[in-house]
XYZ file of C-alpha atoms in Angstrom:
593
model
C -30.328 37.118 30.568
C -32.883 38.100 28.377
C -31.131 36.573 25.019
C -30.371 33.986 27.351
C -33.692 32.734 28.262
C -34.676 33.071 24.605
C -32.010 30.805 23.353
C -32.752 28.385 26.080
C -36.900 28.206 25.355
C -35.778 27.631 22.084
C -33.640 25.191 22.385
C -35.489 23.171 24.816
C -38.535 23.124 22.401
C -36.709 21.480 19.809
C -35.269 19.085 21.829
C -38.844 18.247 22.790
C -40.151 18.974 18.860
C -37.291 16.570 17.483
C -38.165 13.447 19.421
C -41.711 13.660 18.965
C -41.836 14.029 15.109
C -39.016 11.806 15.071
C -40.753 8.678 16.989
C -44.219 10.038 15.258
C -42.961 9.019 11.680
C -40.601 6.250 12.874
C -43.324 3.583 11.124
C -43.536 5.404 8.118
C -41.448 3.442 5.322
C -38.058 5.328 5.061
C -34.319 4.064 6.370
C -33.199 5.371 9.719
C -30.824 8.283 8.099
C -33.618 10.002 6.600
C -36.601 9.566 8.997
C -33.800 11.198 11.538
C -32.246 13.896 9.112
C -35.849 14.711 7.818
C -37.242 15.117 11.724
C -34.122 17.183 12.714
C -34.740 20.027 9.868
C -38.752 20.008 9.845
C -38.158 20.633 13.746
C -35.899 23.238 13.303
C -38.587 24.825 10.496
C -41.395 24.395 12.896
C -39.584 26.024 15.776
C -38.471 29.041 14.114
C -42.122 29.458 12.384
C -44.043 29.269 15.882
C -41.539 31.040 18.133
C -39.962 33.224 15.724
C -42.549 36.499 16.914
C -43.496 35.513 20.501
C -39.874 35.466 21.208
C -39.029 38.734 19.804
C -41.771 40.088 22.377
C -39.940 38.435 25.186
C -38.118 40.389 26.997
C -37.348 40.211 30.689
C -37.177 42.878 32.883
C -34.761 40.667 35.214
C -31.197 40.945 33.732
C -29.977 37.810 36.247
C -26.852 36.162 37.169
C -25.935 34.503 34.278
C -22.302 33.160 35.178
C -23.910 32.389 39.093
C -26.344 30.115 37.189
C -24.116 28.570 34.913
C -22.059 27.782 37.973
C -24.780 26.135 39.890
C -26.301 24.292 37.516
C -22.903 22.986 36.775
C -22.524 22.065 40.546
C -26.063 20.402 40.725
C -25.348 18.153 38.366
C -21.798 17.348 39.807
C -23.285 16.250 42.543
C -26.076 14.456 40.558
C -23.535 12.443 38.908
C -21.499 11.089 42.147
C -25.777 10.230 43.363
C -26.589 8.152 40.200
C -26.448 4.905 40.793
C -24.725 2.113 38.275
C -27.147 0.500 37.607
C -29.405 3.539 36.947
C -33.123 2.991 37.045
C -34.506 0.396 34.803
C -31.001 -0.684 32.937
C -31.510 -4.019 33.341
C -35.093 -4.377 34.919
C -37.963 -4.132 34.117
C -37.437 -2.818 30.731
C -33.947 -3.106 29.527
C -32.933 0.140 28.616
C -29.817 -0.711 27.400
C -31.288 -3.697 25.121
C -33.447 -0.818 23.981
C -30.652 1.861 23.081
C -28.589 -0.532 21.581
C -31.785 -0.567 18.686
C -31.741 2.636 18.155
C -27.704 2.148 17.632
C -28.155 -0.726 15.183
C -31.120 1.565 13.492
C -34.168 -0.226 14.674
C -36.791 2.104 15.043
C -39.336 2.547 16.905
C -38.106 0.354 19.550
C -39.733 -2.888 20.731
C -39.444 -4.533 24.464
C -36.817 -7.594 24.824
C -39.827 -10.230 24.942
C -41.882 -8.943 22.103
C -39.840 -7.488 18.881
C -42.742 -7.186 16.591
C -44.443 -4.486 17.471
C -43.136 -0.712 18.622
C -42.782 -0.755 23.170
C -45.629 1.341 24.697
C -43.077 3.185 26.697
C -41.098 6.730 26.614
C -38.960 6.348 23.596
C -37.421 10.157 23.527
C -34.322 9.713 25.880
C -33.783 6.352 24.330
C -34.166 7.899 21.317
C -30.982 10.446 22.265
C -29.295 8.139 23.722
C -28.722 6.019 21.220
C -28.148 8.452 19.010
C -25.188 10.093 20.991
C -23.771 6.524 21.734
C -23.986 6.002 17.993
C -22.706 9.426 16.652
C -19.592 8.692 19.061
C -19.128 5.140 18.672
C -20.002 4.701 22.314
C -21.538 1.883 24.075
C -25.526 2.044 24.506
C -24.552 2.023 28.066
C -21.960 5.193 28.087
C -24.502 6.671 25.522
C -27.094 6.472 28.183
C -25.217 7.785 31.120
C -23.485 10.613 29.266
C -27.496 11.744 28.349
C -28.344 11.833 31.370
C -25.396 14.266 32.607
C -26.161 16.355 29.112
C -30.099 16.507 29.629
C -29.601 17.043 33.916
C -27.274 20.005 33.284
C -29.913 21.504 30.663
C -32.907 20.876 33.361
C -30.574 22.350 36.043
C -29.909 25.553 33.637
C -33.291 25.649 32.594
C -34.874 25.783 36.135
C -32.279 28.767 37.599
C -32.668 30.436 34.749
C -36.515 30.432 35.140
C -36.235 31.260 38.668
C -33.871 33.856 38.709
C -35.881 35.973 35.714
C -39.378 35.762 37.390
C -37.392 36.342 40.929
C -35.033 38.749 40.502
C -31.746 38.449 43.174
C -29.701 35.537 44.224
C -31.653 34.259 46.592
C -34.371 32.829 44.947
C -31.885 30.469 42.908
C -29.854 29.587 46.164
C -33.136 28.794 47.786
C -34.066 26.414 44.399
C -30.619 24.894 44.781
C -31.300 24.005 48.477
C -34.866 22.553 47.634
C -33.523 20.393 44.363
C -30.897 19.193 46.302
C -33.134 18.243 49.544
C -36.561 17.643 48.452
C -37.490 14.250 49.196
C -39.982 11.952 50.774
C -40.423 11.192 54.521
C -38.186 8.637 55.695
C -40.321 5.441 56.525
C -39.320 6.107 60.505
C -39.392 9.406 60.723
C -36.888 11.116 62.372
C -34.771 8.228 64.189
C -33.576 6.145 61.455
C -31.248 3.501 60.738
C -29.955 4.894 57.871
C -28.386 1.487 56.666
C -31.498 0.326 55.863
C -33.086 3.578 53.172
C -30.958 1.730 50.278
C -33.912 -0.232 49.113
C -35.496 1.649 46.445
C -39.069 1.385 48.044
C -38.111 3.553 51.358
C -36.825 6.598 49.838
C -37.195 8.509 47.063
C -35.173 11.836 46.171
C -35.942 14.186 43.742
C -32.319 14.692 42.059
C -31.924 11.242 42.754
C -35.054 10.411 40.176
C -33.731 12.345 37.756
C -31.707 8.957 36.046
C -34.778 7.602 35.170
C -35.125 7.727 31.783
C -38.259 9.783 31.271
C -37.994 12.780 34.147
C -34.852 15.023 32.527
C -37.081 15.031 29.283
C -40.312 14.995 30.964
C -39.592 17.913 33.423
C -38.742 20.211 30.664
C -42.569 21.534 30.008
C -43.801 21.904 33.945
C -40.599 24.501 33.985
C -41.886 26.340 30.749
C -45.686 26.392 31.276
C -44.856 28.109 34.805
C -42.722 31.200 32.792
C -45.659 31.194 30.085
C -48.078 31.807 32.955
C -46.155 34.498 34.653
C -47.129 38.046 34.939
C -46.753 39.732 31.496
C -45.965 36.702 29.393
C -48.826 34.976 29.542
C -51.929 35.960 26.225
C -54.697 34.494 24.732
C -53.830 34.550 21.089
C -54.061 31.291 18.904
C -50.536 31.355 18.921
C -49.353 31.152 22.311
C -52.349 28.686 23.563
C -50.569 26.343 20.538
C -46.990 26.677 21.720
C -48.225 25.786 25.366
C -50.178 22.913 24.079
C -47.303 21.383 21.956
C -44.976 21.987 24.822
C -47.509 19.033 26.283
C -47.780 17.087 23.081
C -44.726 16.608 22.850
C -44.179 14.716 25.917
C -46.251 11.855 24.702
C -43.285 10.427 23.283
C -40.671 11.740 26.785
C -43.448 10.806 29.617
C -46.785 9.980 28.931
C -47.347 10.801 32.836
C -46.720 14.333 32.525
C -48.589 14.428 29.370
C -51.368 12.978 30.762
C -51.475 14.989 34.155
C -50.272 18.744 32.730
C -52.048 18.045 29.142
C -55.234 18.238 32.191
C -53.722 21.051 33.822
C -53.052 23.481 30.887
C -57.010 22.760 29.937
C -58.095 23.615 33.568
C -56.066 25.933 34.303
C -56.999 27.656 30.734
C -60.528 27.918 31.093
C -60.827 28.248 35.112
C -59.085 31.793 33.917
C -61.155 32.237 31.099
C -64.123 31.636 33.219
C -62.524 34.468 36.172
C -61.979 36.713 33.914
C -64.993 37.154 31.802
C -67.472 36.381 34.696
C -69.701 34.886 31.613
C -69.707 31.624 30.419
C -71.706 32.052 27.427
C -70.602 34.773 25.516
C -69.108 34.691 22.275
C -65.361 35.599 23.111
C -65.553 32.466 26.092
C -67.368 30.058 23.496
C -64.512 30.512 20.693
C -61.866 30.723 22.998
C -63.191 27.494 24.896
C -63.605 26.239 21.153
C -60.150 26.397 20.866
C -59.020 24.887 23.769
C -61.103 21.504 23.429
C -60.051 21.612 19.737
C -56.131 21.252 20.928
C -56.824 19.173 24.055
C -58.842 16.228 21.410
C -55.828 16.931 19.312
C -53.126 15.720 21.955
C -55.895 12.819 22.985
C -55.881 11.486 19.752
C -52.333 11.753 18.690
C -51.427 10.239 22.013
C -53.107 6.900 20.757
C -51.379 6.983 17.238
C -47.754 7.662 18.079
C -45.221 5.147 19.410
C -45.322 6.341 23.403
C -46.648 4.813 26.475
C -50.068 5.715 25.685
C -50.275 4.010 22.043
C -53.703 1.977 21.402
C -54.489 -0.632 19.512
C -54.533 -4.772 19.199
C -51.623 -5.356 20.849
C -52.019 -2.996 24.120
C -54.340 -3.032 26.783
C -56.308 0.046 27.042
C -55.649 1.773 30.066
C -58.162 1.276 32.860
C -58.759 4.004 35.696
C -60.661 3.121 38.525
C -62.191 6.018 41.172
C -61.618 5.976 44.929
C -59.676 2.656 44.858
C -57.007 3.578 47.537
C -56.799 1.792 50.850
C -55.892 3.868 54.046
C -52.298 2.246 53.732
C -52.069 3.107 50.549
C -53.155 6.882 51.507
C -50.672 7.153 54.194
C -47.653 5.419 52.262
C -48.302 8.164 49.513
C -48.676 11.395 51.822
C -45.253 9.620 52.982
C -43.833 9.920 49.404
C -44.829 13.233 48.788
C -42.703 14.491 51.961
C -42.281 17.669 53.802
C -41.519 20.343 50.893
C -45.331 19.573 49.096
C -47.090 20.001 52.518
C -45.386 23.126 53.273
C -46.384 24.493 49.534
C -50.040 23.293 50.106
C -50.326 25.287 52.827
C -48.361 28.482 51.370
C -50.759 27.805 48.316
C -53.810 28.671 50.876
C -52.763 32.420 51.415
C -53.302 32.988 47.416
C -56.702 32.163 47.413
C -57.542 35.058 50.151
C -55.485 37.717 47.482
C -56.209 39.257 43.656
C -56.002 35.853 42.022
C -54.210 36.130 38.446
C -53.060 33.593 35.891
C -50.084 33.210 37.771
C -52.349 32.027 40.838
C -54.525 30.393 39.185
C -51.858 27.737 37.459
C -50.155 27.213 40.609
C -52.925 25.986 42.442
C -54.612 23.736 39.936
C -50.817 22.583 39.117
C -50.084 21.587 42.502
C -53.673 20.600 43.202
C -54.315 18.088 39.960
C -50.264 16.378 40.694
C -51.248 15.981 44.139
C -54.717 15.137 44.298
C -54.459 12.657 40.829
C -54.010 9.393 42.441
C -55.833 10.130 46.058
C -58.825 10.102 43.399
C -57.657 7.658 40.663
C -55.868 4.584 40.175
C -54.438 2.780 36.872
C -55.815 -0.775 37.421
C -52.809 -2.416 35.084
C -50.091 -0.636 37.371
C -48.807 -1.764 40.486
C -49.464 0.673 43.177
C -45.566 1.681 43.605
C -45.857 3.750 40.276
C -49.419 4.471 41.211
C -48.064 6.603 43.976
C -44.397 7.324 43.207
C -44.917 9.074 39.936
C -47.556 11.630 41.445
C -45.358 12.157 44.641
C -42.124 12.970 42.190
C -44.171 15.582 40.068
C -46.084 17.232 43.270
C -42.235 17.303 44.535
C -41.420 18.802 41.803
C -43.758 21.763 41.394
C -43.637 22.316 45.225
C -39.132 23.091 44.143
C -40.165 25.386 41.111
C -42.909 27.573 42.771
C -42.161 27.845 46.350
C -39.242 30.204 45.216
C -41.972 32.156 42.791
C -44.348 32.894 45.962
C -44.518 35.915 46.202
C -45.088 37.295 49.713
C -45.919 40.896 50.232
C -43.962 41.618 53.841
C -40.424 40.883 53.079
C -39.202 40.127 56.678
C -42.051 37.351 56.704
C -40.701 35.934 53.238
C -37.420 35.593 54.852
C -38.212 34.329 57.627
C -40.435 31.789 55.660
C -37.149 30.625 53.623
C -34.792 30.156 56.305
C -37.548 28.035 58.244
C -38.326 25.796 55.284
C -34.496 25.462 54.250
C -33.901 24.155 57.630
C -36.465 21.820 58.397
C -35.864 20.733 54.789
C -32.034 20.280 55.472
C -31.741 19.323 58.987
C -34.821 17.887 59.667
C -35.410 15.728 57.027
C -33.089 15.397 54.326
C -29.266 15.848 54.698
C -27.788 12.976 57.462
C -30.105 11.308 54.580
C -28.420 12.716 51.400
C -25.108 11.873 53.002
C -25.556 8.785 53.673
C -27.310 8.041 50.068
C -24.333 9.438 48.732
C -21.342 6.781 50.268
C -23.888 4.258 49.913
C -26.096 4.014 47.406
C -23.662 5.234 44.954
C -20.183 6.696 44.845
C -17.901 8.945 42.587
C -15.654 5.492 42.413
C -18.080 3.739 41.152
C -19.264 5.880 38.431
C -17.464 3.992 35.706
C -17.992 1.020 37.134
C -21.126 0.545 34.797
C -18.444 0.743 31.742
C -16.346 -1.916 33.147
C -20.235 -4.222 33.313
C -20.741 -3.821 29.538
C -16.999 -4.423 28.749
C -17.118 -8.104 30.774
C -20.063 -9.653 29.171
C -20.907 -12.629 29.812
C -20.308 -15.876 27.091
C -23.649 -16.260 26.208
C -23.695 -12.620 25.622
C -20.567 -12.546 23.886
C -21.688 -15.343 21.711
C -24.673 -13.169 20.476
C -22.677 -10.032 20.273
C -20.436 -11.516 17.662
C -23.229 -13.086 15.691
C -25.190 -9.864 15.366
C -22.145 -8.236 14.157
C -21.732 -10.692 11.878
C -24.996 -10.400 10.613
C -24.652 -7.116 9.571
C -22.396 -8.135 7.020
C -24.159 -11.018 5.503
C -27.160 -10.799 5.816
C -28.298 -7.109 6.840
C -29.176 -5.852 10.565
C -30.539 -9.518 11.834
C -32.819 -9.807 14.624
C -32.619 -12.911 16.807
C -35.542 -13.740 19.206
C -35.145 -17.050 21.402
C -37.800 -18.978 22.792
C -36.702 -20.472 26.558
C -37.681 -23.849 27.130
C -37.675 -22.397 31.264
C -39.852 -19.831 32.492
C -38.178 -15.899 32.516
C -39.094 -12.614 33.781
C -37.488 -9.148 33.119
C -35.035 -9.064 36.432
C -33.258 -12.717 35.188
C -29.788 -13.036 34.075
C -31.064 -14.099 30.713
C -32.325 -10.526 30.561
C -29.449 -9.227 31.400
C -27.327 -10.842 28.693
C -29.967 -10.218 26.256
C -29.460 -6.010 26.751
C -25.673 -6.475 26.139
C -26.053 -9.228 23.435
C -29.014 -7.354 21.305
C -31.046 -10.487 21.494
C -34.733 -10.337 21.848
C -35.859 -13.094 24.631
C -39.471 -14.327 24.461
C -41.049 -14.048 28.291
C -38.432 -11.566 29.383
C -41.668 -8.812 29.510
C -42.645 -6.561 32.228
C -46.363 -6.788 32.997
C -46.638 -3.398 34.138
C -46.302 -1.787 30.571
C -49.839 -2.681 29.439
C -49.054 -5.555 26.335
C -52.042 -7.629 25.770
C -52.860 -10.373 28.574
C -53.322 -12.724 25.399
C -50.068 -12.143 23.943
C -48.481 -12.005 27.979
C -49.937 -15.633 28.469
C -48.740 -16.922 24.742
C -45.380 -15.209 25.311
C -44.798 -17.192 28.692
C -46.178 -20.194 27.872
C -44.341 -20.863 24.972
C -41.257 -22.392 27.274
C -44.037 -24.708 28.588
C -45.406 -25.547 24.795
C -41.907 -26.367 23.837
C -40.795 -28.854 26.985
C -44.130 -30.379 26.828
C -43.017 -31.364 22.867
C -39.688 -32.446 24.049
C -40.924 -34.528 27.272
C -43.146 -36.300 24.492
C -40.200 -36.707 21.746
C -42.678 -34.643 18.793
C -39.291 -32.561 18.215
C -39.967 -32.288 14.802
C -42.151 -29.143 14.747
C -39.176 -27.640 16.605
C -36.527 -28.422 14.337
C -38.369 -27.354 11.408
C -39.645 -23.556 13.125
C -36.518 -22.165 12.519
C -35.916 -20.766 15.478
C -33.354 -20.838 18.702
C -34.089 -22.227 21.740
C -32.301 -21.918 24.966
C -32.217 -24.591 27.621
C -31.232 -23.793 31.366
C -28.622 -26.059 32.773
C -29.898 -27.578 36.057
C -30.735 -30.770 37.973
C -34.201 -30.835 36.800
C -33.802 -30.813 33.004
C -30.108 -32.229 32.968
C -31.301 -35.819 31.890
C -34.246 -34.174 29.628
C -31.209 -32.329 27.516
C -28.435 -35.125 26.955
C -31.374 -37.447 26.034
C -32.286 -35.093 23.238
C -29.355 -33.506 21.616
C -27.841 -36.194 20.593
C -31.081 -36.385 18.588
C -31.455 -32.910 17.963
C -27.994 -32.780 16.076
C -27.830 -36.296 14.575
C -31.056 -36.212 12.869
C -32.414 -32.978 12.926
C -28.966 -31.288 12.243
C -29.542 -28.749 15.017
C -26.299 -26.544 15.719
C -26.157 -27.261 19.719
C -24.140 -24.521 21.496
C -22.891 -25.081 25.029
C -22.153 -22.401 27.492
C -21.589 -22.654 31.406
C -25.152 -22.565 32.419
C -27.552 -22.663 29.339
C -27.424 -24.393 25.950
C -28.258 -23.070 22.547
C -30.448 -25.132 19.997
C -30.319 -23.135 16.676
C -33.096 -24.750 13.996
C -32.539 -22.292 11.506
């Protein structure tokens, strides 16, 4: 288990390492091929060079169940694949992470959002990053690439976590007990125990740990919570410069997989670093705690400022709003609705989490508590002004679910026959109580095993405006290079329309199909959704000159209201202007270029 574990901290770190040096130097001026065949060996030469002697010195006392985790893991994310959904979170809406992969598959890098392809999307880029590299490597579709990522990078997290567990437990029932809890954890239904379970398939009721894991950012993101918690273990953890940098890259590097766990465990490993340091010296101003705390601001401004510089959610500059955080914002409702989120599993831990503080606190201790405490505590204190309150709370309750799964099997309790009876208590007011009639009934309806490749069958019936696009990028390719297209709507759109939808299949960038949670400038919002207004208001008034002469497309909805508008003009638009008109079912094209 030993060469095990080794292989699979390894491993894992260059997955993390090769995304975030690959999306760090996607702006510099090289072609796809080499920005990704450079970031693929200088990862590999990094890894070896910074683990190379810390993991010769690992070696587990645990020899594990090697084959029993293989086989669970394998199981978890069986069952994780019949739970994901078809429309897996944020396909479509409100990002478009299939318009996104397909980039990466026609070598467009960084990405950019649907509405604004000039500048790289302040969002996780890592997954998409793999994704559209597997879809491309196999001459997959972005959507197949996507889904088949998720089942790679689930199994790996699944692997990852029993492995952890059953080295720093030793026995079977600690990874039994983490299969329960990844399999159960969830929120408190919104009606407690009598529920109507027909109505928990709105995405707002309910959420479910394993269930979370097909958003794009949580099998990547969850990666470095399960690696810090071996690294602070009982005989692992050391104060040497090496080992306080391979903990903070493991944190860096999520900048570019989810800038939320950055952000909260990039504060974590700092707190939990010196709130040691400070225990275990008793001094705070000696010269061993002054160079060590040296150090550790040293790496923490480090992450800060290459957290503004890289492509990733947290990216500064003209075209983002900076990030605003405002303190004790949260209404009662709000409150409540979040300690509903978080469910039964991290009020159980909290409590358990008590008892360490009366024992010999170690490092061990130590990161538990300000683990759980910063995840859970983050957004009773703070709030991100520019986000809506649903990923205000939702994102905090997921990661304090989430430590509550990996440490609860790590507590140890001296008197075995309380531990015991601990575990079967929590495993079946977790099960029965809370989350199984639940999981069941998630299961036939939210998603089904017949329905899994139902998402290939989507992306295989596009529709004709889609279709229309498709062919015309390909086209491109060969004429004229890897061609962009961006159309300005002459009707208002958002990120959940149809147009948006065609636009992920098609490869089209749409102006106004933008999310406003994702922090783009409110000047370039307002100029990016008015421009369907700045265009009908030239039409109404016949000035259709500086249209035809933009060279650009513009797409017209076909309704009621603007029926009479349209035929009025395109009969100008082609005769004098030479526009090519284009007309599908429900919209029509106006190409100027």
């Amino acid at each position: 288990m030993g060469i095990l574990y080794r292989s699979l901290f390894s491993f894992n770190f260059f997955l993390l390492c090769f995304q975030f040096i690959a999306i760090g130097i996607s702006q510099v001026g090289f072609d796809f091929p080499t920005k990704i065949i450079f970031a693929f060996f200088f990862s590999i030469l990094f890894s070896k060079i910074l683990l190379s002697r810390f993991l010769k010195k690992l070696k587990p006392a645990n020899s594990g169940n090697p084959l029993l985790v293989f086989t669970l893991s394998a199981a978890l994310t069986y069952i994780f694949g019949g739970r994901i959904n078809p429309g897996f979170f944020d396909g479509h809406c409100p990002t478009n992470l299939i318009h996104l992969t397909s980039q990466i598959m026609d070598q467009r890098f960084p990405v950019s959002f649907t509405g604004f392809p000039e500048f790289p999307a302040n969002y996780h880029q890592g997954f998409i990053l793999y994704s559209g590299l597997l879809a491309k490597s196999l001459h997959l579709s972005a959507v197949d690439g996507i889904y088949f990522s998720f089942l790679f990078f689930v199994f790996n997290l699944n692997l990852l976590i029993l492995t952890t567990v059953n080295i720093l437990n030793p026995g079977r029932l600690g990874i039994f007990f983490v299969s329960i809890l990844l399999l159960t954890a969830s929120s408190f239904p919104r009606n407690g125990f009598i529920q109507n379970y027909g109505e928990l398939q709105g995405w707002y009721e309910y959420i479910h740990l394993l269930e979370y894991f097909s958003s794009n950012s949580w099998p990547l993101g969850y990666i470095t919570p399960v690696l810090l918690v071996f690294l602070f273990s009982k005989g692992i953890f050391n104060r040497n410069f090496r080992f306080i940098f391979i903990a903070f890259c493991l944190v860096m590097f999520q900048i570019t997989a989810n800038a939320s766990v950055f952000s909260v465990f990039l504060l974590i490993l700092f707190v939990t670093l010196v709130v040691s340091l400070l225990y275990e010296q008793k001094v705070v101003f000696s010269r061993y705690t002054i160079i060590e705390l040296s150090k550790y601001i040293f790496f923490l401004l480090l992450a800060l400022l290459l957290s503004k510089v890289v492509p990733s959610a947290t990216m500064s500059g003209p075209e983002y709003d900076p990030v605003q955080i405002l303190v004790f914002n949260k209404s009662w409702e709000s409150i409540l609705e979040y300690f509903r989120l978080s469910g039964p599993l991290v009020f159980i831990y909290s409590f358990l989490l008590i008892s360490l503080l009366r024992k010999n606190i170690k490092i061990s201790s130590i990161y538990k508590i300000v683990s759980f405490g910063i995840c859970f505590g983050f957004p009773l204190l703070f709030t991100f002004k520019q986000i809506n309150e649903w990923d205000n709370l939702h994102k905090f309750a997921l990661m304090s679910i989430f430590v509550s799964v990996i440490n609860l099997p790590l507590s140890n309790w001296e008197n075995k026959k309380t531990k015991s009876i601990l575990m079967v208590l929590l495993i079946l007011l977790i099960s029965f109580g809370f989350s199984i009639s639940i999981l069941i009934n998630l299961y036939l309806t939210r998603s089904n095993f017949r329905d899994i490749f139902s998402i290939r069958v989507e992306n295989l019936e596009l529709s004709e405006e889609a279709k229309y696009f498709q062919n015309k990028k390909e086209k491109s390719k060969t004429s004229r290079g890897n061609q962009d297209f961006t159309i300005y709507p002459l009707f208002p759109v958002d990120s959940c329309t149809p147009e948006a939808v065609w636009a992920c299949y098609s490869k089209v960038f749409v102006r106004g199909v933008y999310h406003p949670n994702f922090l783009v400038n409110d000047a370039l919002e307002e100029e990016s959704l008015g421009s369907a207004k700045k265009y009908m208001d030239l039409i109404q008034s016949g000035e259709m000159k500086e249209i035809c002469q933009s060279g650009k497309m513009f797409l017209l909805k076909k309704d009621q209201k603007y029926d009479i508008l349209n035929r009025q003009f395109l009969k100008e638009f082609k005769q004098c202007y030479r526009a090519k008109v284009t007309e599908f079912s429900a919209y029509i094209l106006i190409e100027t270029d």
